[in-house]
PDB file of C-alpha atoms and ligand atoms in Angstrom:
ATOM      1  CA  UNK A   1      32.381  22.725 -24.292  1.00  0.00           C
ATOM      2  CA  UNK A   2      31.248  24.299 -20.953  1.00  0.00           C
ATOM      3  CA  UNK A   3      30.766  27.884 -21.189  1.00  0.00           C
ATOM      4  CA  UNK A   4      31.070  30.288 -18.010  1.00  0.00           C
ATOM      5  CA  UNK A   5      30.425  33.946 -17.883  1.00  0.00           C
ATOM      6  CA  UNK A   6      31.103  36.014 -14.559  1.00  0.00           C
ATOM      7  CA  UNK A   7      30.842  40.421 -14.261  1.00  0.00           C
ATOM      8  CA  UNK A   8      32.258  42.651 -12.603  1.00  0.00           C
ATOM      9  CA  UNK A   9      34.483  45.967 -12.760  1.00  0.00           C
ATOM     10  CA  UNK A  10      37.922  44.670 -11.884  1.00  0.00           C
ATOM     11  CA  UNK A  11      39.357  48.061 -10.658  1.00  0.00           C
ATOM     12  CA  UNK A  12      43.259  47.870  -9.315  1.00  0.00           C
ATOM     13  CA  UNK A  13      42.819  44.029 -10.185  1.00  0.00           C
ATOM     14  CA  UNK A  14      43.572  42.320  -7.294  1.00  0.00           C
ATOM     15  CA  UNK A  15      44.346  38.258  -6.460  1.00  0.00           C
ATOM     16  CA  UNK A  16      40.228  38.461  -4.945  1.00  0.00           C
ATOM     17  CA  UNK A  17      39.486  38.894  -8.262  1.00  0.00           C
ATOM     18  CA  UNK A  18      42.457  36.183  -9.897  1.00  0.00           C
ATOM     19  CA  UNK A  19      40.834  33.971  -7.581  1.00  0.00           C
ATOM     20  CA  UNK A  20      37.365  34.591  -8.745  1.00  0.00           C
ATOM     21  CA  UNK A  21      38.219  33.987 -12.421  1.00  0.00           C
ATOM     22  CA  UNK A  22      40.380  31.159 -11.639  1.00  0.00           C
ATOM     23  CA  UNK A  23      38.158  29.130  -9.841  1.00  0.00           C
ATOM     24  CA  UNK A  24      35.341  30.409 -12.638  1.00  0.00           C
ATOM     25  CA  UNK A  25      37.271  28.522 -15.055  1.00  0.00           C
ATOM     26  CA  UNK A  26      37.761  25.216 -13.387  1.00  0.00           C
ATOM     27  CA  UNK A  27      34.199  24.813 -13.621  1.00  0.00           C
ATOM     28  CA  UNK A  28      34.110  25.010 -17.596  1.00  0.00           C
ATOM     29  CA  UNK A  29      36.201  25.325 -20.786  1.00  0.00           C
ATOM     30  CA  UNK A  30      35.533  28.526 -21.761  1.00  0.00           C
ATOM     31  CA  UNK A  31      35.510  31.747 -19.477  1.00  0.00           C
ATOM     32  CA  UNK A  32      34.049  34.809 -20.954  1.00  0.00           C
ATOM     33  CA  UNK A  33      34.232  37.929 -18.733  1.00  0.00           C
ATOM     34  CA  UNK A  34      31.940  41.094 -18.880  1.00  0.00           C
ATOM     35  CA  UNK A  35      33.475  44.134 -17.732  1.00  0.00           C
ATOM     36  CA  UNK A  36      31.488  47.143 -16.655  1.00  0.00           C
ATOM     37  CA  UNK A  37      31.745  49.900 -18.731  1.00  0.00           C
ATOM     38  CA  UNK A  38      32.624  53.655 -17.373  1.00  0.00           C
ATOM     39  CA  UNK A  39      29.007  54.585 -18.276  1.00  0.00           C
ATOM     40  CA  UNK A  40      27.576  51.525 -16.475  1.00  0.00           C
ATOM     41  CA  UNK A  41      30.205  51.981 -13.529  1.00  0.00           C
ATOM     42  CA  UNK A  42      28.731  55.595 -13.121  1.00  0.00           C
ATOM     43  CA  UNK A  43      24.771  53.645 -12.693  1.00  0.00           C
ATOM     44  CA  UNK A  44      26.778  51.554 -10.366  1.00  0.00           C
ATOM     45  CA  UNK A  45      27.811  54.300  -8.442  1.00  0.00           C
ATOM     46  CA  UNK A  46      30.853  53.024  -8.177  1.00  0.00           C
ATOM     47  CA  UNK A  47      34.376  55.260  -8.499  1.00  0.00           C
ATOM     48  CA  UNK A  48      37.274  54.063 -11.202  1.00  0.00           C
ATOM     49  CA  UNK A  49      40.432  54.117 -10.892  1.00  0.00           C
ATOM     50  CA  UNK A  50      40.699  53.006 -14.401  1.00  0.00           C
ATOM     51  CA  UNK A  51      39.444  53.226 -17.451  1.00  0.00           C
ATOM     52  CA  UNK A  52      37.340  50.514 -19.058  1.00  0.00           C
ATOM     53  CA  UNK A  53      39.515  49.732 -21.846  1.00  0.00           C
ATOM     54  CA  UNK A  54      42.501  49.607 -19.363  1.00  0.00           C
ATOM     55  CA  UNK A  55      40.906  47.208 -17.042  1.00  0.00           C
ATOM     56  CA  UNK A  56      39.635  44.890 -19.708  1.00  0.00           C
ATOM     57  CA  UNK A  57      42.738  45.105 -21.126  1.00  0.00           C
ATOM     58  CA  UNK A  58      44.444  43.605 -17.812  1.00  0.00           C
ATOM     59  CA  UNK A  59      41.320  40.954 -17.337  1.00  0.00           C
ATOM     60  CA  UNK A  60      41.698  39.866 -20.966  1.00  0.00           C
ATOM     61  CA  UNK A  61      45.864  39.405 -19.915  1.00  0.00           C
ATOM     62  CA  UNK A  62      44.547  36.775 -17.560  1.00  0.00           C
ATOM     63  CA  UNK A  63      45.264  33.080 -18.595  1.00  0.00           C
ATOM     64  CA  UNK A  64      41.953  31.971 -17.217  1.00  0.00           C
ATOM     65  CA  UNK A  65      39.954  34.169 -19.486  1.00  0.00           C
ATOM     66  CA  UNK A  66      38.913  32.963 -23.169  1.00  0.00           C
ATOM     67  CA  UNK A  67      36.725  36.089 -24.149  1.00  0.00           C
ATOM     68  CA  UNK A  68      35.892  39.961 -22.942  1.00  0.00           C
ATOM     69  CA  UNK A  69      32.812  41.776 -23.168  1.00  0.00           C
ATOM     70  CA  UNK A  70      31.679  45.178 -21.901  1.00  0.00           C
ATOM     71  CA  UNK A  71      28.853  45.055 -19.438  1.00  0.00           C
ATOM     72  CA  UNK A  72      26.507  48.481 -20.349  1.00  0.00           C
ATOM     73  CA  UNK A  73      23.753  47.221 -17.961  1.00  0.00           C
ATOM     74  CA  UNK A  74      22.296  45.444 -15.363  1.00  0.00           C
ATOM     75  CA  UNK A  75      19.681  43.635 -17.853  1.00  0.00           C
ATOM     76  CA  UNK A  76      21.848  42.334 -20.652  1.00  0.00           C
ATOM     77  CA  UNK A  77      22.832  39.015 -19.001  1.00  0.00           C
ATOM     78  CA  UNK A  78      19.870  37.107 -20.068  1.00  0.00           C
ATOM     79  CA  UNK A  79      20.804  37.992 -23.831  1.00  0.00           C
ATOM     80  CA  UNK A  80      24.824  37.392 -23.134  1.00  0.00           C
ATOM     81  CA  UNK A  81      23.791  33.736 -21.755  1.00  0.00           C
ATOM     82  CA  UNK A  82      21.591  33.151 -24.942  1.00  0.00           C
ATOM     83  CA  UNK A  83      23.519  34.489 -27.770  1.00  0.00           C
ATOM     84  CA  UNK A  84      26.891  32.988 -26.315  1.00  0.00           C
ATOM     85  CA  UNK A  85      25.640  29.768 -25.105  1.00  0.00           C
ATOM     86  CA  UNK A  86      26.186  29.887 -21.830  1.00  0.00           C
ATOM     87  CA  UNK A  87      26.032  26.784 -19.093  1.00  0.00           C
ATOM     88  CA  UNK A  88      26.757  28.567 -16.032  1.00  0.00           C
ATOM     89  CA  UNK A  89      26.939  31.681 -14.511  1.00  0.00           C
ATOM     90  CA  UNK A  90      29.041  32.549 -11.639  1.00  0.00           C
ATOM     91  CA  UNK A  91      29.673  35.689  -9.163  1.00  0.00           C
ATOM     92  CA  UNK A  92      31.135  36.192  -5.821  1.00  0.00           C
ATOM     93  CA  UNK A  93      28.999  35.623  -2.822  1.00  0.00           C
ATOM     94  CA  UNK A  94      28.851  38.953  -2.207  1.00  0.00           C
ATOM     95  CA  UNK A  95      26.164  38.254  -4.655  1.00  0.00           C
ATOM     96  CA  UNK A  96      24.626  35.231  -3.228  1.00  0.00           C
ATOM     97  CA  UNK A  97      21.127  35.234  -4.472  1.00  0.00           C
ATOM     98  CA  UNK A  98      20.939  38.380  -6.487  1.00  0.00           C
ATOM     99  CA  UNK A  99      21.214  36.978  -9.896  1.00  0.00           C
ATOM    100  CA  UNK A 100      18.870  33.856  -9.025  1.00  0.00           C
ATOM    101  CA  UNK A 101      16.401  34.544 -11.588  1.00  0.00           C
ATOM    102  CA  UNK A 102      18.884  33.329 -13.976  1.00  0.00           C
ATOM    103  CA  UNK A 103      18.607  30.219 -12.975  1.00  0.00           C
ATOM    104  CA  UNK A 104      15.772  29.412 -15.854  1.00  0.00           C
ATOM    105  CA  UNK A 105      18.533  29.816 -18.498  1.00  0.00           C
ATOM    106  CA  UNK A 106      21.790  28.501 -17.267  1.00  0.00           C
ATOM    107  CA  UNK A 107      23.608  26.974 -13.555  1.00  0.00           C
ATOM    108  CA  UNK A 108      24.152  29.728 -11.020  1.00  0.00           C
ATOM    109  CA  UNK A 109      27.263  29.686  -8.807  1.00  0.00           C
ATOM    110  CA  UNK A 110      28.062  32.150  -6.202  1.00  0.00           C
ATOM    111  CA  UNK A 111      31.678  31.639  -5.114  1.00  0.00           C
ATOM    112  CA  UNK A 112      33.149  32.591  -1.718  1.00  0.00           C
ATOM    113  CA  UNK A 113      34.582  36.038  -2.062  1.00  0.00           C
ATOM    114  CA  UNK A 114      38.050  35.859  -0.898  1.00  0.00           C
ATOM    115  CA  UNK A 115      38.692  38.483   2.282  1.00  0.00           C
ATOM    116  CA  UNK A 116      40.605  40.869   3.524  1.00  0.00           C
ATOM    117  CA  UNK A 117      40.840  42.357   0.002  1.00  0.00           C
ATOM    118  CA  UNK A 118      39.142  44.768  -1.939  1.00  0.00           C
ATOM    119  CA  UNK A 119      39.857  47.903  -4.706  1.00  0.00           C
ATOM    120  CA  UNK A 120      38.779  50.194  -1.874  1.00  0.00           C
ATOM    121  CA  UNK A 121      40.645  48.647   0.980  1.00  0.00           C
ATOM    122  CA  UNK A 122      43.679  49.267  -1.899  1.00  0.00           C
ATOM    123  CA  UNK A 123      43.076  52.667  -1.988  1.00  0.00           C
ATOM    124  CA  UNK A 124      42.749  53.328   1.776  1.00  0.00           C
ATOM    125  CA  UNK A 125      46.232  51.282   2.330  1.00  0.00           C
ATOM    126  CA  UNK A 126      48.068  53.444  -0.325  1.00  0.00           C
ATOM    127  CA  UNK A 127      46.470  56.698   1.102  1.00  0.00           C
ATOM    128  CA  UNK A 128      46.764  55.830   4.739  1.00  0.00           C
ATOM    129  CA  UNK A 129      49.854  53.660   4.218  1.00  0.00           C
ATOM    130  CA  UNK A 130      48.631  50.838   6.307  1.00  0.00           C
TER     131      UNK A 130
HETATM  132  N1  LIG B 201      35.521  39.389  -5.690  1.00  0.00           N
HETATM  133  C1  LIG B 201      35.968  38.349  -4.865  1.00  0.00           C
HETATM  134  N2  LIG B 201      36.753  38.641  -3.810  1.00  0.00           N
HETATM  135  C2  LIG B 201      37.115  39.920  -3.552  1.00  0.00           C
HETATM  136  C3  LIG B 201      36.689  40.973  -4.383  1.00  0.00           C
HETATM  137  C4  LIG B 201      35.875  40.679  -5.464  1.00  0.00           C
HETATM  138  O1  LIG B 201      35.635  37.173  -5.084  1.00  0.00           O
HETATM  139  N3  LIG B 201      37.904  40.169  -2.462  1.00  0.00           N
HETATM  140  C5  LIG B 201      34.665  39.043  -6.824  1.00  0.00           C
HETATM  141  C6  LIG B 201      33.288  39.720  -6.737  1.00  0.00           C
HETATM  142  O2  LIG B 201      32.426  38.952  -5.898  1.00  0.00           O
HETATM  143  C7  LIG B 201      32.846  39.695  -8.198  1.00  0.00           C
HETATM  144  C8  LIG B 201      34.187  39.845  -8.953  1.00  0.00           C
HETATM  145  O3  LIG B 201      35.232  39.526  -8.024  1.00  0.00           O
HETATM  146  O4  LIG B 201      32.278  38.426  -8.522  1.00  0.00           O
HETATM  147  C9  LIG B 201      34.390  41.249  -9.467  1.00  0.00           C
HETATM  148  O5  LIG B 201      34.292  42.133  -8.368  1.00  0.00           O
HETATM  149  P1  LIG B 201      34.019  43.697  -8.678  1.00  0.00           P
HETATM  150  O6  LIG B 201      34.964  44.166  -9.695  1.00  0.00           O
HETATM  151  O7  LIG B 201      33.894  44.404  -7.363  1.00  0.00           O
HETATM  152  O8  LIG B 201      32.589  43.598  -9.383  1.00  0.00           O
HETATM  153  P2  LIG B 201      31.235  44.310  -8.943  1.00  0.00           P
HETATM  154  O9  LIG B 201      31.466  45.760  -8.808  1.00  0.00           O
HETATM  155  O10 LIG B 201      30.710  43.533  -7.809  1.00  0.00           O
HETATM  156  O11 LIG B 201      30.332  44.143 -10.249  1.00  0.00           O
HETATM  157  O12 LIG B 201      26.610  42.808 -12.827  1.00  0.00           O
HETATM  158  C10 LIG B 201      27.489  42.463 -11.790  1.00  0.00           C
HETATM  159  C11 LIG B 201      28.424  43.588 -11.446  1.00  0.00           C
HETATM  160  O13 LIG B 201      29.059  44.085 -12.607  1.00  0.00           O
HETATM  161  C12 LIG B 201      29.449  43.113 -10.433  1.00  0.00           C
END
């Protein structure tokens, strides 16, 4: 069984980020998704909309998605491949490159982020209503 894990926030989950997990899957069996925490949003600097247990919640909804874990960090990945077996690793190209080092534990694919849509652009259409 081909295990994938991919991280990320998924704020105001969007079809970017459907896409993402969709085409995660199709390269394994078994998807597991990390989602950032609050606390580890706040080191991201990046703003919430929604709680962490809300937007795992809604990620673990997704029929692509076999298992959820919080991310807390940048440095747990090495651990998350080894204790849960992981074959391949996979983030949008947004990414490309920044996760290489993982290469000396498990396949890393970046996968072409899908444009024109983002959380923030969200938030500027609802707030500018365009
Ligand atoms: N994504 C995408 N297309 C978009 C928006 C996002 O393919 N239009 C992908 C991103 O490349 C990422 C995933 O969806 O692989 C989740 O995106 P975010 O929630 O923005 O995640 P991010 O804040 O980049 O956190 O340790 C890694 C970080 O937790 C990644």
């Amino acid at each position: 069984m081909k295990k994938v894990i991919t991280y990320g926030t998924f704020d105001l989950f969007h079809y970017g980020h459907l896409r993402l997990l969709e085409r995660a899957k199709s390269l394994g069996d078994y998807l597991i998704v990390a989602v950032s925490t609050d606390e580890f949003n706040e080191i991201k600097n990046k703003k919430c909309t929604y709680p962490f247990e809300e937007r795992a919640e809604i990620v673990k909804a997704i029929k692509y998605v076999d298992e959820v874990i919080p991310e807390h960090n940048w440095e747990q990945k090495v651990n998350d491949i080894r204790s849960h077996k992981v074959d391949l690793f996979v983030m949008g190209s947004d990414w490309e490159g920044k996760f290489d080092e993982l290469k000396e534990f498990c396949e890393v694919v970046y996968l072409e982020r899908t444009p024109e849509i983002s959380s923030s652009g969200i938030k500027t259409k609802i707030k500018h209503g365009k």
